[in-house]
PDB file of C-alpha atoms in Angstrom:
ATOM      1  CA  MET J   1     145.146  63.740  61.855  1.00 58.00           C
ATOM      2  CA  LYS J   2     145.960  62.227  65.204  1.00 54.00           C
ATOM      3  CA  LYS J   3     144.910  65.425  66.956  1.00 55.00           C
ATOM      4  CA  ARG J   4     141.593  65.442  65.115  1.00 59.00           C
ATOM      5  CA  TYR J   5     140.938  61.842  66.196  1.00 57.00           C
ATOM      6  CA  LEU J   6     141.666  62.688  69.841  1.00 55.00           C
ATOM      7  CA  PHE J   7     139.370  65.713  69.636  1.00 57.00           C
ATOM      8  CA  LEU J   8     136.461  63.612  68.356  1.00 58.00           C
ATOM      9  CA  LEU J   9     137.103  60.992  71.039  1.00 57.00           C
ATOM     10  CA  LEU J  10     136.994  63.679  73.717  1.00 56.00           C
ATOM     11  CA  ILE J  11     133.655  64.997  72.483  1.00 60.00           C
ATOM     12  CA  ALA J  12     132.188  61.454  72.446  1.00 56.00           C
ATOM     13  CA  ASN J  13     133.233  60.879  76.051  1.00 56.00           C
ATOM     14  CA  MET J  14     131.643  64.137  77.165  1.00 59.00           C
ATOM     15  CA  LEU J  15     128.358  63.200  75.497  1.00 52.00           C
ATOM     16  CA  LEU J  16     128.458  59.804  77.191  1.00 52.00           C
ATOM     17  CA  ILE J  17     128.962  61.419  80.606  1.00 51.00           C
ATOM     18  CA  VAL J  18     126.085  63.844  80.050  1.00 47.00           C
ATOM     19  CA  SER J  19     123.721  61.063  78.957  1.00 50.00           C
ATOM     20  CA  CYS J  20     124.506  59.052  82.117  1.00 49.00           C
ATOM     21  CA  GLY J  21     123.621  61.882  84.525  1.00 48.00           C
ATOM     22  CA  LYS J  22     120.713  61.909  86.990  1.00 52.00           C
ATOM     23  CA  ASP J  23     117.117  62.530  85.781  1.00 54.00           C
ATOM     24  CA  GLY J  24     115.749  65.990  86.349  1.00 54.00           C
ATOM     25  CA  ALA J  25     112.902  66.795  88.818  1.00 61.00           C
ATOM     26  CA  VAL J  26     109.313  65.783  87.804  1.00 61.00           C
ATOM     27  CA  GLY J  27     107.438  68.702  86.365  1.00 58.00           C
ATOM     28  CA  PRO J  28     104.157  70.029  87.884  1.00 66.00           C
ATOM     29  CA  LYS J  29     100.869  68.154  87.224  1.00 68.00           C
ATOM     30  CA  GLY J  30      99.021  69.441  84.254  1.00 60.00           C
ATOM     31  CA  ASP J  31      95.416  70.799  84.347  1.00 67.00           C
ATOM     32  CA  THR J  32      92.489  68.317  84.045  1.00 66.00           C
ATOM     33  CA  GLY J  33      91.257  68.157  80.529  1.00 62.00           C
ATOM     34  CA  VAL J  34      87.690  69.143  79.552  1.00 71.00           C
ATOM     35  CA  GLN J  35      84.955  66.474  79.944  1.00 72.00           C
ATOM     36  CA  GLY J  36      84.143  64.611  76.823  1.00 63.00           C
ATOM     37  CA  PRO J  37      80.623  64.669  75.271  1.00 76.00           C
ATOM     38  CA  GLN J  38      77.869  62.425  76.844  1.00 73.00           C
ATOM     39  CA  GLY J  39      77.420  59.127  75.160  1.00 65.00           C
ATOM     40  CA  ALA J  40      74.207  58.206  73.353  1.00 73.00           C
ATOM     41  CA  ASN J  41      71.294  56.648  75.365  1.00 72.00           C
ATOM     42  CA  GLY J  42      71.100  52.898  75.331  1.00 63.00           C
ATOM     43  CA  ALA J  43      68.252  51.047  73.635  1.00 73.00           C
ATOM     44  CA  THR J  44      64.913  50.796  75.539  1.00 74.00           C
ATOM     45  CA  GLY J  45      64.482  47.467  77.324  1.00 63.00           C
ATOM     46  CA  ALA J  46      61.688  45.055  76.518  1.00 72.00           C
ATOM     47  CA  THR J  47      58.244  45.640  78.113  1.00 68.00           C
ATOM     48  CA  GLY J  48      57.683  43.546  81.245  1.00 58.00           C
ATOM     49  CA  PRO J  49      54.794  41.084  81.555  1.00 70.00           C
ATOM     50  CA  ALA J  50      51.338  42.403  82.500  1.00 59.00           C
ATOM     51  CA  GLY J  51      50.315  42.090  86.155  1.00 48.00           C
ATOM     52  CA  PRO J  52      47.474  39.814  87.247  1.00 55.00           C
ATOM     53  CA  LYS J  53      43.921  41.049  86.710  1.00 48.00           C
ATOM     54  CA  GLY J  54      42.334  42.507  89.845  1.00 41.00           C
ATOM     55  CA  ALA J  55      39.116  41.178  91.302  1.00 46.00           C
ATOM     56  CA  THR J  56      35.870  42.566  89.932  1.00 47.00           C
ATOM     57  CA  GLY J  57      34.329  45.011  92.362  1.00 47.00           C
ATOM     58  CA  ASN J  58      30.675  45.871  92.951  1.00 58.00           C
ATOM     59  CA  ALA J  59      29.831  49.556  93.342  1.00 55.00           C
ATOM     60  CA  ASN J  60      26.156  48.731  94.046  1.00 83.00           C
ATOM     61  CA  VAL J  61      26.884  46.969  97.345  1.00 89.00           C
ATOM     62  CA  LYS J  62      28.084  48.385 100.668  1.00 93.00           C
ATOM     63  CA  VAL J  63      29.333  46.125 103.459  1.00 94.00           C
ATOM     64  CA  PHE J  64      29.557  47.103 107.135  1.00 96.00           C
ATOM     65  CA  THR J  65      31.362  44.812 109.612  1.00 96.00           C
ATOM     66  CA  LYS J  66      31.797  45.298 113.365  1.00 97.00           C
ATOM     67  CA  ASP J  67      33.484  43.235 116.082  1.00 98.00           C
ATOM     68  CA  ILE J  68      30.995  42.782 118.959  1.00 98.00           C
ATOM     69  CA  SER J  69      32.863  40.138 120.933  1.00 96.00           C
ATOM     70  CA  GLY J  70      33.459  42.530 123.833  1.00 94.00           C
ATOM     71  CA  SER J  71      30.076  44.273 123.752  1.00 96.00           C
ATOM     72  CA  THR J  72      27.609  44.205 126.655  1.00 95.00           C
ATOM     73  CA  TRP J  73      24.042  43.199 125.854  1.00 96.00           C
ATOM     74  CA  GLN J  74      21.205  44.882 127.720  1.00 96.00           C
ATOM     75  CA  ALA J  75      18.184  43.030 129.127  1.00 95.00           C
ATOM     76  CA  SER J  76      14.588  43.939 128.457  1.00 94.00           C
ATOM     77  CA  GLY J  77      12.477  42.133 131.020  1.00 88.00           C
ATOM     78  CA  SER J  78      13.536  39.649 133.698  1.00 83.00           C
ATOM     79  CA  THR J  79      11.782  36.289 133.350  1.00 87.00           C
ATOM     80  CA  LYS J  80      10.220  37.216 129.998  1.00 92.00           C
ATOM     81  CA  GLY J  81      11.838  39.437 127.408  1.00 94.00           C
ATOM     82  CA  TYR J  82      15.029  39.541 125.389  1.00 96.00           C
ATOM     83  CA  LEU J  83      18.618  40.769 125.289  1.00 97.00           C
ATOM     84  CA  TYR J  84      19.513  43.528 122.857  1.00 97.00           C
ATOM     85  CA  LEU J  85      22.632  45.222 121.521  1.00 98.00           C
ATOM     86  CA  THR J  86      22.663  48.457 119.503  1.00 98.00           C
ATOM     87  CA  ILE J  87      25.688  48.909 117.225  1.00 98.00           C
ATOM     88  CA  PRO J  88      26.509  52.270 115.565  1.00 98.00           C
ATOM     89  CA  ALA J  89      26.567  51.870 111.775  1.00 97.00           C
ATOM     90  CA  THR J  90      27.066  55.072 109.793  1.00 94.00           C
ATOM     91  CA  VAL J  91      26.557  53.152 106.537  1.00 95.00           C
ATOM     92  CA  LEU J  92      22.822  52.998 107.345  1.00 97.00           C
ATOM     93  CA  THR J  93      21.428  56.211 105.911  1.00 97.00           C
ATOM     94  CA  ASP J  94      17.745  56.992 105.405  1.00 96.00           C
ATOM     95  CA  ASP J  95      18.092  56.240 101.685  1.00 94.00           C
ATOM     96  CA  ILE J  96      19.764  52.856 102.283  1.00 94.00           C
ATOM     97  CA  ILE J  97      17.212  51.785 104.877  1.00 93.00           C
ATOM     98  CA  ASN J  98      14.193  52.768 102.798  1.00 90.00           C
ATOM     99  CA  ASN J  99      15.352  52.125  99.247  1.00 87.00           C
ATOM    100  CA  TRP J 100      18.057  49.445  99.382  1.00 89.00           C
ATOM    101  CA  VAL J 101      17.833  45.744 100.208  1.00 87.00           C
ATOM    102  CA  ASN J 102      19.746  44.944 103.407  1.00 92.00           C
ATOM    103  CA  LEU J 103      20.956  41.602 104.754  1.00 93.00           C
ATOM    104  CA  VAL J 104      22.246  41.179 108.330  1.00 97.00           C
ATOM    105  CA  TYR J 105      24.685  38.439 109.370  1.00 97.00           C
ATOM    106  CA  VAL J 106      26.269  37.521 112.712  1.00 97.00           C
ATOM    107  CA  THR J 107      29.078  35.176 113.688  1.00 97.00           C
ATOM    108  CA  THR J 108      27.747  33.053 116.531  1.00 96.00           C
ATOM    109  CA  SER J 109      28.396  29.878 118.460  1.00 96.00           C
ATOM    110  CA  ASP J 110      24.929  28.773 117.339  1.00 95.00           C
ATOM    111  CA  PHE J 111      26.507  27.978 113.942  1.00 95.00           C
ATOM    112  CA  GLY J 112      30.114  27.229 114.862  1.00 95.00           C
ATOM    113  CA  TYR J 113      31.093  30.913 114.625  1.00 95.00           C
ATOM    114  CA  SER J 114      30.402  31.053 110.912  1.00 94.00           C
ATOM    115  CA  TRP J 115      28.288  33.844 109.379  1.00 95.00           C
ATOM    116  CA  ALA J 116      24.553  33.244 109.948  1.00 95.00           C
ATOM    117  CA  LEU J 117      21.794  35.185 108.231  1.00 95.00           C
ATOM    118  CA  VAL J 118      19.474  37.039 110.629  1.00 97.00           C
ATOM    119  CA  PRO J 119      16.713  36.412 111.577  1.00 96.00           C
ATOM    120  CA  TYR J 120      17.107  32.789 112.594  1.00 96.00           C
ATOM    121  CA  TYR J 121      15.561  30.355 115.065  1.00 95.00           C
ATOM    122  CA  THR J 122      17.403  27.300 116.378  1.00 95.00           C
ATOM    123  CA  GLU J 123      16.211  23.934 117.643  1.00 93.00           C
ATOM    124  CA  ARG J 124      17.162  25.092 121.139  1.00 92.00           C
ATOM    125  CA  ASP J 125      14.501  27.823 120.865  1.00 94.00           C
ATOM    126  CA  ILE J 126      17.104  30.575 120.425  1.00 95.00           C
ATOM    127  CA  ARG J 127      15.692  33.404 118.336  1.00 96.00           C
ATOM    128  CA  VAL J 128      17.822  36.236 116.884  1.00 97.00           C
ATOM    129  CA  THR J 129      16.445  39.225 114.981  1.00 97.00           C
ATOM    130  CA  ALA J 130      17.795  42.575 113.755  1.00 98.00           C
ATOM    131  CA  THR J 131      16.264  46.035 113.472  1.00 97.00           C
ATOM    132  CA  LEU J 132      17.813  48.734 111.281  1.00 97.00           C
ATOM    133  CA  ALA J 133      17.637  52.454 112.008  1.00 98.00           C
ATOM    134  CA  VAL J 134      19.451  55.456 110.610  1.00 98.00           C
ATOM    135  CA  GLY J 135      22.999  55.141 111.928  1.00 97.00           C
ATOM    136  CA  SER J 136      22.585  51.872 113.843  1.00 98.00           C
ATOM    137  CA  VAL J 137      21.617  48.205 113.834  1.00 98.00           C
ATOM    138  CA  THR J 138      20.029  46.556 116.898  1.00 98.00           C
ATOM    139  CA  LEU J 139      20.315  42.827 117.496  1.00 98.00           C
ATOM    140  CA  LYS J 140      17.783  41.051 119.718  1.00 97.00           C
ATOM    141  CA  ARG J 141      17.974  37.536 121.107  1.00 97.00           C
ATOM    142  CA  ASP J 142      16.004  35.373 123.484  1.00 96.00           C
ATOM    143  CA  GLN J 143      15.659  31.710 124.357  1.00 95.00           C
ATOM    144  CA  ASP J 144      12.133  30.399 124.647  1.00 94.00           C
ATOM    145  CA  GLY J 145      10.928  33.929 125.467  1.00 93.00           C
ATOM    146  CA  ALA J 146      13.479  34.531 128.274  1.00 94.00           C
ATOM    147  CA  PRO J 147      16.146  37.283 128.141  1.00 92.00           C
ATOM    148  CA  TYR J 148      19.160  35.004 127.924  1.00 87.00           C
ATOM    149  CA  THR J 149      20.621  32.521 125.435  1.00 88.00           C
ATOM    150  CA  GLN J 150      23.153  29.719 125.547  1.00 87.00           C
ATOM    151  CA  SER J 151      25.128  31.292 122.714  1.00 92.00           C
ATOM    152  CA  ASN J 152      27.851  33.842 122.026  1.00 95.00           C
ATOM    153  CA  PHE J 153      28.262  36.436 119.277  1.00 97.00           C
ATOM    154  CA  THR J 154      31.523  37.879 117.956  1.00 97.00           C
ATOM    155  CA  ALA J 155      30.696  40.056 114.928  1.00 98.00           C
ATOM    156  CA  VAL J 156      27.869  41.609 112.914  1.00 98.00           C
ATOM    157  CA  LYS J 157      27.807  42.357 109.193  1.00 97.00           C
ATOM    158  CA  VAL J 158      25.287  44.381 107.182  1.00 96.00           C
ATOM    159  CA  VAL J 159      25.231  43.955 103.402  1.00 94.00           C
ATOM    160  CA  CYS J 160      23.413  46.829 101.675  1.00 93.00           C
ATOM    161  CA  ILE J 161      22.424  46.137  98.061  1.00 88.00           C
ATOM    162  CA  GLN J 162      21.249  48.967  95.822  1.00 85.00           C
ATOM    163  CA  PRO J 163      18.183  48.209  93.659  1.00 77.00           C
ATOM    164  CA  SER J 164      19.508  46.824  90.390  1.00 74.00           C
ATOM    165  CA  THR J 165      19.293  43.838  88.096  1.00 56.00           C
ATOM    166  CA  ILE J 166      20.751  40.518  89.220  1.00 62.00           C
ATOM    167  CA  GLY J 167      20.367  37.761  86.704  1.00 57.00           C
ATOM    168  CA  ALA J 168      17.038  38.292  84.945  1.00 53.00           C
ATOM    169  CA  LEU J 169      15.245  39.957  87.863  1.00 54.00           C
ATOM    170  CA  GLN J 170      14.915  43.596  88.852  1.00 65.00           C
ATOM    171  CA  ILE J 171      15.691  43.831  92.568  1.00 70.00           C
ATOM    172  CA  SER J 172      13.564  46.149  94.680  1.00 71.00           C
ATOM    173  CA  ASN J 173      12.805  44.070  97.804  1.00 77.00           C
ATOM    174  CA  LYS J 174      14.257  41.239  99.856  1.00 78.00           C
ATOM    175  CA  GLU J 175      12.059  38.534  98.310  1.00 81.00           C
ATOM    176  CA  GLN J 176      13.156  39.483  94.793  1.00 81.00           C
ATOM    177  CA  LEU J 177      16.768  39.551  95.953  1.00 80.00           C
ATOM    178  CA  MET J 178      16.501  36.038  97.356  1.00 81.00           C
ATOM    179  CA  ASP J 179      14.996  34.800  94.070  1.00 83.00           C
ATOM    180  CA  ALA J 180      17.722  36.506  92.024  1.00 81.00           C
ATOM    181  CA  LEU J 181      20.519  35.120  94.185  1.00 82.00           C
ATOM    182  CA  LYS J 182      19.004  31.642  93.938  1.00 84.00           C
ATOM    183  CA  GLN J 183      18.901  31.937  90.138  1.00 84.00           C
ATOM    184  CA  LYS J 184      22.617  32.708  90.150  1.00 83.00           C
ATOM    185  CA  GLY J 185      23.340  29.751  92.431  1.00 87.00           C
ATOM    186  CA  ILE J 186      24.099  32.006  95.406  1.00 86.00           C
ATOM    187  CA  ASP J 187      23.031  30.862  98.876  1.00 88.00           C
ATOM    188  CA  ALA J 188      21.921  34.009 100.755  1.00 86.00           C
ATOM    189  CA  GLY J 189      22.230  32.129 104.046  1.00 86.00           C
ATOM    190  CA  ASP J 190      25.945  31.578 103.386  1.00 88.00           C
ATOM    191  CA  TYR J 191      27.806  34.880 103.445  1.00 90.00           C
ATOM    192  CA  LYS J 192      30.842  33.409 101.694  1.00 90.00           C
ATOM    193  CA  SER J 193      28.577  32.432  98.794  1.00 89.00           C
ATOM    194  CA  VAL J 194      27.158  35.979  98.685  1.00 88.00           C
ATOM    195  CA  GLU J 195      30.655  37.474  98.888  1.00 90.00           C
ATOM    196  CA  LYS J 196      31.857  35.414  95.957  1.00 89.00           C
ATOM    197  CA  GLY J 197      28.685  35.696  93.863  1.00 86.00           C
ATOM    198  CA  LEU J 198      28.424  39.497  94.180  1.00 83.00           C
ATOM    199  CA  HIS J 199      32.194  40.042  93.843  1.00 83.00           C
ATOM    200  CA  LEU J 200      32.580  41.599  97.283  1.00 83.00           C
ATOM    201  CA  SER J 201      36.005  42.146  98.790  1.00 70.00           C
ATOM    202  CA  ALA J 202      36.701  40.105 101.920  1.00 63.00           C
ATOM    203  CA  GLN J 203      35.668  42.170 104.966  1.00 57.00           C
TER     204      GLN J 203
END
């Protein structure tokens, strides 16, 4: 019996020694597993607010603007005559000149460099007119019949309006246009009023 007890004790000690031994080496890294299935799409977000409404355009009006501040005027005559300046304007086709209604404006020191409707005549006897031709507009100015003026010019603008109905009037000539603009409370002599009344983009 005593021998059997000693034998069991010996086995227990051996197991204890084995269990207290050093850990074995770390095994090699395993292969990466296969990718899992894609998750479901998230819910659609709420619709954003609508953008602001754009300005109303006007397809029946063409606007040509040109900087003339550095242009050289030519003289016609010496003591009597006028100064003139011809500006290329491809917007002026034969159809527009003969069938549309055209308004010419200039920015000038005569009116504090605001847009002034041409033709005009000032209290200082300065007269400014415009002549339209295919592909160009010619400005003319004189002061009391002499080819010089005490004024400066920085830009020219031509507003070409296709025959159409404005207000209650059918527009086919300049006089009818002026009447129609007046009916709508638009001052033809004030380009800003025309721009706003005819829904023109700022140019």
